[in-house]
Coordinates of N, CA, C and O in Angstrom, one line a residue:
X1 N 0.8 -1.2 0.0 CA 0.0 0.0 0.0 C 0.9 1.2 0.0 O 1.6 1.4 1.0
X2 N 0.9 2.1 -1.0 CA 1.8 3.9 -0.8 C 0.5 4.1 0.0 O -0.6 3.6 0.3
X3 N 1.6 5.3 0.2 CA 0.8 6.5 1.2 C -0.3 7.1 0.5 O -0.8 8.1 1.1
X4 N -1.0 6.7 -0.9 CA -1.7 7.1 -1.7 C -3.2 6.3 -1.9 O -4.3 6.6 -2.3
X5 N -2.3 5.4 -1.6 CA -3.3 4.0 -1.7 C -4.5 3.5 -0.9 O -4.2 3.1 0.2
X6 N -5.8 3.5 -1.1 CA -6.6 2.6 0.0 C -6.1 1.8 0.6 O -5.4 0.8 0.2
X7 N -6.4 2.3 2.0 CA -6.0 1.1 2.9 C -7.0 -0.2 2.7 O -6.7 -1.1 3.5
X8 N -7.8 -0.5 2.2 CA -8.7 -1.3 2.3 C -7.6 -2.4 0.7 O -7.9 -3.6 0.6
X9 N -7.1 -2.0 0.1 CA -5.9 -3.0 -1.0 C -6.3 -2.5 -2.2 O -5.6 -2.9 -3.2
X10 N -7.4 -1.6 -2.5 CA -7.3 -1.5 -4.0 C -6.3 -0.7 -4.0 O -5.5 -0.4 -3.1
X11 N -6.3 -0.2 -5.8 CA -5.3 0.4 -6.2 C -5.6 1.8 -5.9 O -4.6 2.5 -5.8
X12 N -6.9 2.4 -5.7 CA -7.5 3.5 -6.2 C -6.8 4.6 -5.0 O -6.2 3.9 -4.2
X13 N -6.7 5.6 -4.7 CA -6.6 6.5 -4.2 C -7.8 6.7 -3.1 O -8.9 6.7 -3.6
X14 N -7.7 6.8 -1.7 CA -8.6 6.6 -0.7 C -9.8 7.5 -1.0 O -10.9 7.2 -0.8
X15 N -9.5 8.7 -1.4 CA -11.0 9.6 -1.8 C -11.7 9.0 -3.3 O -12.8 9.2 -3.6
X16 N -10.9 8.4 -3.8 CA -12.0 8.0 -4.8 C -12.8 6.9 -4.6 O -14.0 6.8 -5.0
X17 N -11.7 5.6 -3.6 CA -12.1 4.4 -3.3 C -13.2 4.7 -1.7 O -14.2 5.5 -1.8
X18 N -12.8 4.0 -0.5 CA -13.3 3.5 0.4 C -13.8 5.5 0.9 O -14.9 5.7 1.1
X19 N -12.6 6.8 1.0 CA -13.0 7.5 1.1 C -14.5 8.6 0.5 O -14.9 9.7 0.9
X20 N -14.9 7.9 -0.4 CA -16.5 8.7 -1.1 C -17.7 7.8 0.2 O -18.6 8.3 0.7
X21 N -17.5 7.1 0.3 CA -18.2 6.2 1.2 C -18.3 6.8 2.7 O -19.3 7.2 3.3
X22 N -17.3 6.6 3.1 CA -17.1 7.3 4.4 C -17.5 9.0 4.9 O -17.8 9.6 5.8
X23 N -17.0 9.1 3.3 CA -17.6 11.4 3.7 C -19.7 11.1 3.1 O -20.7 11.8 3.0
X24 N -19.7 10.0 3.0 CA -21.5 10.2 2.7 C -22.0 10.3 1.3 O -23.2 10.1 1.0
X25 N -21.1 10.6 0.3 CA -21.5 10.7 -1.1 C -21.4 9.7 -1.6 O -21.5 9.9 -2.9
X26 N -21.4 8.4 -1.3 CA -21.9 7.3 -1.7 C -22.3 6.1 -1.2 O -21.3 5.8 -0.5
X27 N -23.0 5.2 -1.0 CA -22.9 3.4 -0.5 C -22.4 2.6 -0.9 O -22.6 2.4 -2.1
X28 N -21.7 1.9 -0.4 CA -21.1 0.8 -0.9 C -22.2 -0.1 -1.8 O -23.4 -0.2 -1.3
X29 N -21.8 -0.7 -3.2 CA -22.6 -1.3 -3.9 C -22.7 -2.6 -3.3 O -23.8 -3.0 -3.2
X30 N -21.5 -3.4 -2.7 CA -22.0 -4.9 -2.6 C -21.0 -4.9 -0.8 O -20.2 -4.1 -0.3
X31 N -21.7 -6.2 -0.5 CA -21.1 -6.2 0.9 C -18.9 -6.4 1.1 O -18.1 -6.2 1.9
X32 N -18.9 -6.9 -0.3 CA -17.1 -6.8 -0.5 C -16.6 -5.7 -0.4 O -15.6 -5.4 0.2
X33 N -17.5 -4.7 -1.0 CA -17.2 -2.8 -1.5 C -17.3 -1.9 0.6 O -16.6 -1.3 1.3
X34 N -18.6 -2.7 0.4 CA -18.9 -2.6 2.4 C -17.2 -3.1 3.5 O -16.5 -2.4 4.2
X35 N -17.2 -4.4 3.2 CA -16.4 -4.6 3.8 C -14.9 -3.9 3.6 O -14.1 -3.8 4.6
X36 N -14.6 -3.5 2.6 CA -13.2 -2.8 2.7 C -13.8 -1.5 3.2 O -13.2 -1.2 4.3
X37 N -14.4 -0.9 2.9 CA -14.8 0.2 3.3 C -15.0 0.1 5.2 O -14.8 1.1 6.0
X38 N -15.3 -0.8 5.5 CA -14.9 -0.7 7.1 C -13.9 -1.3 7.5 O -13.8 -1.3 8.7
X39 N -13.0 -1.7 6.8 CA -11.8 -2.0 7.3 C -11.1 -1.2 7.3 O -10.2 -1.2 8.2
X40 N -11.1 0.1 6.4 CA -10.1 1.7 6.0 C -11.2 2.3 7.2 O -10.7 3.2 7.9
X41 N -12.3 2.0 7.4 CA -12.6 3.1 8.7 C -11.8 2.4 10.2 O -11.3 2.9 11.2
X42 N -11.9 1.2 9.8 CA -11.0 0.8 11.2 C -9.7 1.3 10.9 O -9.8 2.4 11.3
X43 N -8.6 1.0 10.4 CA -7.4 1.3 10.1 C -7.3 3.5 10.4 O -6.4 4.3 10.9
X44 N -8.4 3.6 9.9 CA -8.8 5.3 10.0 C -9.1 5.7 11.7 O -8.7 6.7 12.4
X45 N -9.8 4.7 11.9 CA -10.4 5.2 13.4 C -11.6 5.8 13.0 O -11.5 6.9 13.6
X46 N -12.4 5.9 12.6 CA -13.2 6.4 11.8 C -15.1 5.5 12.4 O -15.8 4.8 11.6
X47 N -15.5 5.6 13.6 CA -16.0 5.5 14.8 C -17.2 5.4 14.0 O -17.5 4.2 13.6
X48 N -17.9 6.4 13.7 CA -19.2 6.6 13.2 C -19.2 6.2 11.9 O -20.2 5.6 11.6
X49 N -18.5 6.4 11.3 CA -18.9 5.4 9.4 C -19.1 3.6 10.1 O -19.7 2.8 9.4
X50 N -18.5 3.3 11.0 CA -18.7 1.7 11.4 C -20.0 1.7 12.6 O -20.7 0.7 12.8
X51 N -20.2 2.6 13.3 CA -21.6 2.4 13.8 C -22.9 2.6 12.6 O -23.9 1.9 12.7
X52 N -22.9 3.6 11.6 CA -23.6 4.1 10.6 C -24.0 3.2 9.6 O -25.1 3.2 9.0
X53 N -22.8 1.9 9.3 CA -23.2 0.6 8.3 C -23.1 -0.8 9.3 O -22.7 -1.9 8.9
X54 N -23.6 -0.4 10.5 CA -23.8 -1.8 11.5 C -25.7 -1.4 11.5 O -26.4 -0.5 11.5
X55 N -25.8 -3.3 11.2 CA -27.2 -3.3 11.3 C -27.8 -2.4 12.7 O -26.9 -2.1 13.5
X56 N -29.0 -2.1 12.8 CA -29.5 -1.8 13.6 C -29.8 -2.8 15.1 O -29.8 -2.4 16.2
X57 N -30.1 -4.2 14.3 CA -30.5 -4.7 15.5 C -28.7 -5.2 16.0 O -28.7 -5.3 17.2
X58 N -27.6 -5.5 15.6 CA -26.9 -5.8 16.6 C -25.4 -4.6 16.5 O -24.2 -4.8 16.7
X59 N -26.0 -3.6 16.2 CA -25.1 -2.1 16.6 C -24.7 -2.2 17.7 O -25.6 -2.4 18.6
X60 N -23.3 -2.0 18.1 CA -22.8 -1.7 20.1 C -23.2 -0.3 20.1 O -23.4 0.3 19.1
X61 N -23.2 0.2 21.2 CA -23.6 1.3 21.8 C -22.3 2.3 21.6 O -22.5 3.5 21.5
X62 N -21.2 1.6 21.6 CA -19.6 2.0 21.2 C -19.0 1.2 20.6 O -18.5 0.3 21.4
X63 N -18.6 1.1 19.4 CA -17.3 0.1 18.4 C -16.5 0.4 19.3 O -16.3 1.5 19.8
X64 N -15.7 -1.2 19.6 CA -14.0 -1.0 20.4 C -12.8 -0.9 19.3 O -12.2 -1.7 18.6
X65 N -12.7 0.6 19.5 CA -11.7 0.7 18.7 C -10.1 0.5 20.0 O -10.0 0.8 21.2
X66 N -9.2 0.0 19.0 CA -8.1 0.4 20.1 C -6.7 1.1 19.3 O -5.8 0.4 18.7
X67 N -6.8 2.7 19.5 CA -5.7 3.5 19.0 C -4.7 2.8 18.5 O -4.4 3.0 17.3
X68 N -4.0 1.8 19.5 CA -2.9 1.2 19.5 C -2.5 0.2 18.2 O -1.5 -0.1 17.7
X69 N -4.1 -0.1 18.1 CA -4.1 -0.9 16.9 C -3.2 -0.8 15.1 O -3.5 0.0 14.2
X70 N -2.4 -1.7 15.0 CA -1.7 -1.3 14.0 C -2.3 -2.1 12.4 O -1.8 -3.1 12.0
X71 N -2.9 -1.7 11.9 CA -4.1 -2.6 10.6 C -2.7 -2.8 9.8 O -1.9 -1.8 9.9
X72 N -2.4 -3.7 9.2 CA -1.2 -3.9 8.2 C -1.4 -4.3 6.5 O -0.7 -4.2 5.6
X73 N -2.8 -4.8 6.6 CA -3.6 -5.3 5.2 C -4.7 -6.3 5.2 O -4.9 -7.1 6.1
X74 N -5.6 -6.1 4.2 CA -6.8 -6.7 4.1 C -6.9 -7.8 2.7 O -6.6 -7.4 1.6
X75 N -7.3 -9.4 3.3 CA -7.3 -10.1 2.1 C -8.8 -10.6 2.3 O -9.4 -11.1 3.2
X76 N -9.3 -10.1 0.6 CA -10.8 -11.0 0.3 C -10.4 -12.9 0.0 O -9.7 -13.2 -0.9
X77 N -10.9 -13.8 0.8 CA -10.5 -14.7 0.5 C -12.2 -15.2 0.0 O -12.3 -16.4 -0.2
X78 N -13.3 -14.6 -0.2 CA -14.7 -15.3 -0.7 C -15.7 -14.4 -0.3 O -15.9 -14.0 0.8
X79 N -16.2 -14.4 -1.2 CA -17.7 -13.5 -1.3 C -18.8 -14.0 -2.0 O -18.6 -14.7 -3.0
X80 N -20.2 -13.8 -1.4 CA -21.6 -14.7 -2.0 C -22.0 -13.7 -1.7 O -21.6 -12.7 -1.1
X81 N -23.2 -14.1 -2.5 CA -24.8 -13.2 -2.6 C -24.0 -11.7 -3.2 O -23.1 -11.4 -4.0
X82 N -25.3 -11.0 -2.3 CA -24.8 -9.1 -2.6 C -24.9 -8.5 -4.0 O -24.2 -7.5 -4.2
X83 N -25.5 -9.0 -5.0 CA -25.6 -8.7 -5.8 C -27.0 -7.6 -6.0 O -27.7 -7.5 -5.0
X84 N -27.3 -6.9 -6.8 CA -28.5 -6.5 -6.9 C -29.8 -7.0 -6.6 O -30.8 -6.5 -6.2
X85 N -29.5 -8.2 -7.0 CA -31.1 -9.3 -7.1 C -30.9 -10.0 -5.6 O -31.3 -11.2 -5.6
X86 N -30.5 -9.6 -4.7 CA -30.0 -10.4 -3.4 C -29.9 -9.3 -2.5 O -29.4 -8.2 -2.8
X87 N -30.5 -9.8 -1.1 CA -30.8 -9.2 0.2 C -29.6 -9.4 1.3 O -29.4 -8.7 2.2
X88 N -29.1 -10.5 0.9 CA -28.2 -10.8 1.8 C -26.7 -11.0 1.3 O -26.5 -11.2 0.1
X89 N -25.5 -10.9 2.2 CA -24.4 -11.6 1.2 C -23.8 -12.2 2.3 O -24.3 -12.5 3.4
X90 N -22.0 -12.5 1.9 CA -21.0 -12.8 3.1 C -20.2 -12.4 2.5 O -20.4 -11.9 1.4
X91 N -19.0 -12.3 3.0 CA -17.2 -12.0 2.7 C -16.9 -12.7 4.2 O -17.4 -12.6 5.3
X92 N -15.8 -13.4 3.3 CA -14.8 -14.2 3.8 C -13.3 -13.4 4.1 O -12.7 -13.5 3.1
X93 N -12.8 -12.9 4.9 CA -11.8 -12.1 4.7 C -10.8 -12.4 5.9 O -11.3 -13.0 6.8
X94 N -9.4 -11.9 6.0 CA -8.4 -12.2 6.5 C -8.0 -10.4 6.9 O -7.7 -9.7 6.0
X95 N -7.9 -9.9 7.9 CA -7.1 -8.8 8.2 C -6.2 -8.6 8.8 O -6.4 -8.8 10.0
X96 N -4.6 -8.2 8.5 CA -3.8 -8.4 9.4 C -3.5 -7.1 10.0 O -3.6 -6.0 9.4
X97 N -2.9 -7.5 11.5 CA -2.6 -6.1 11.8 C -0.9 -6.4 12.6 O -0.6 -7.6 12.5
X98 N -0.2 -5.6 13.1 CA 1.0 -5.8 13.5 C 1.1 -7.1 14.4 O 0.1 -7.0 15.2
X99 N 1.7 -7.9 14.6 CA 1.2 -9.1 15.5 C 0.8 -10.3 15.4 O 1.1 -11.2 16.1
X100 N 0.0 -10.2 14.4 CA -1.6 -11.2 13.8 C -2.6 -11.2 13.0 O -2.7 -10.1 12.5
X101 N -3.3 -12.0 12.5 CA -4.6 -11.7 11.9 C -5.6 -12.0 12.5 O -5.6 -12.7 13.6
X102 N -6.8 -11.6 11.9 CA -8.3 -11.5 12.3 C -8.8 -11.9 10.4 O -8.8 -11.3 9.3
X103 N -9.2 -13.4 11.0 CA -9.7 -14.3 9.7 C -11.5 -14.1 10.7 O -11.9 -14.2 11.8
X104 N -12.4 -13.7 9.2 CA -13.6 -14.2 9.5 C -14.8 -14.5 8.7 O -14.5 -14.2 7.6
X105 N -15.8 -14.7 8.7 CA -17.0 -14.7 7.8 C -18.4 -13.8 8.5 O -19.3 -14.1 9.3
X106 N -17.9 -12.4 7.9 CA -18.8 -11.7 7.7 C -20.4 -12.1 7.1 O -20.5 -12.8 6.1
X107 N -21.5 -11.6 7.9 CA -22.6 -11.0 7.0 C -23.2 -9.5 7.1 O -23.0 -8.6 8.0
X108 N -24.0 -9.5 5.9 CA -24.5 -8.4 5.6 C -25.7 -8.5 4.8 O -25.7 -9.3 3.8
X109 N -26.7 -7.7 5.0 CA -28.4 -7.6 5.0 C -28.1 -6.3 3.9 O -27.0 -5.6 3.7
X110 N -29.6 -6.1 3.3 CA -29.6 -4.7 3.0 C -30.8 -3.8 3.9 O -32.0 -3.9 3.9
X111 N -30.3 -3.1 4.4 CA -31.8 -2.3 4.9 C -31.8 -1.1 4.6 O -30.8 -0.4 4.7
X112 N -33.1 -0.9 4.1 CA -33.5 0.5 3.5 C -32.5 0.4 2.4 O -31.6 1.3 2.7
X113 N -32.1 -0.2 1.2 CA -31.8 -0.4 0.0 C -30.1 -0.4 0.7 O -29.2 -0.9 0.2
X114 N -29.9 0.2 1.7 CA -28.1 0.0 1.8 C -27.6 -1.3 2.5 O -28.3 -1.9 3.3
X115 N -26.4 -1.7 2.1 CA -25.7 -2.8 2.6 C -25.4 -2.2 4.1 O -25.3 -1.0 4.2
X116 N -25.4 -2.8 5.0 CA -24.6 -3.4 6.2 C -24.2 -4.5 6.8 O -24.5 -5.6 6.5
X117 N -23.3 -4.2 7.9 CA -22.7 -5.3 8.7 C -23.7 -5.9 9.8 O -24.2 -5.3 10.7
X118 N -23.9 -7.5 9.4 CA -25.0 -7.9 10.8 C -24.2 -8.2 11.4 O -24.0 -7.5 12.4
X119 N -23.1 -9.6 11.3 CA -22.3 -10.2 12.1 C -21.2 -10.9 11.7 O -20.8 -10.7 10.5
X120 N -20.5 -11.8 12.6 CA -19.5 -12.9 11.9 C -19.1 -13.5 12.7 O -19.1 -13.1 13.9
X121 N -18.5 -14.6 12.2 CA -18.1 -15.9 12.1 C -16.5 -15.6 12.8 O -15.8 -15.0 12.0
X122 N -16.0 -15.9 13.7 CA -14.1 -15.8 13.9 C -13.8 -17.4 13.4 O -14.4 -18.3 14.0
X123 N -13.0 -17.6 12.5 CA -12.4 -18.8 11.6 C -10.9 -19.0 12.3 O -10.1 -18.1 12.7
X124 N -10.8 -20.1 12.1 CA -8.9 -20.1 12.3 C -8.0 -20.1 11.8 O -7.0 -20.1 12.4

């Protein structure tokens, strides 16, 4: 990743990629688009874009973010559903941060025509 780059692994430059998302001028099209896009607000610290695309019914009252946290890279290892014609999806993904990874199987609903995060799966 340059200093130019989405932190979430594309190529694109963070305001064109995961950043249009985060300032509100757009939704994520599919829950893969969702999920990088909250991994660059984790990496960001970016509190309220990850309370804002958490379902309603299992939203925390506060995301544990921890400062300390060092995000190092994001791998898509599988994605279903989320398409247009589909209510629901998953992403399968791997996030590493200084130390370790956080492997898991995400889901995501659409409510009120946008994607969010309901829950997931921790894999080993």
């Amino acid at each position: 990743m340059t200093t130019r780059s989405c932190p979430c692994g594309l190529p694109e430059a963070y305001e064109k990629c995961c950043g249009r998302f985060h300032g509100g001028t757009a939704s994520a099209p599919s829950p893969e688009a969702l999920m990088r896009s909250r991994y660059s607000a984790f990496v960001r610290g970016d509190a309220a874009y990850l309370l804002r695309t958490w379902h309603p019914r299992t939203r925390p009252e506060h995301p544990d973010l921890d400062p300390g946290m060092r995000w190092t890279g994001l791998e898509i290892l599988d994605a279903t559903g989320g398409s247009a014609f589909h209510s629901t999806g998953t992403v399968t993904f791997r996030a590493s941060y200084r130390g370790g990874s956080l492997h898991e199987r995400s889901r995501f609903e659409r409510v009120d025509g946008a994607w969010v995060y309901v829950d997931g799966d921790f894999l080993p």
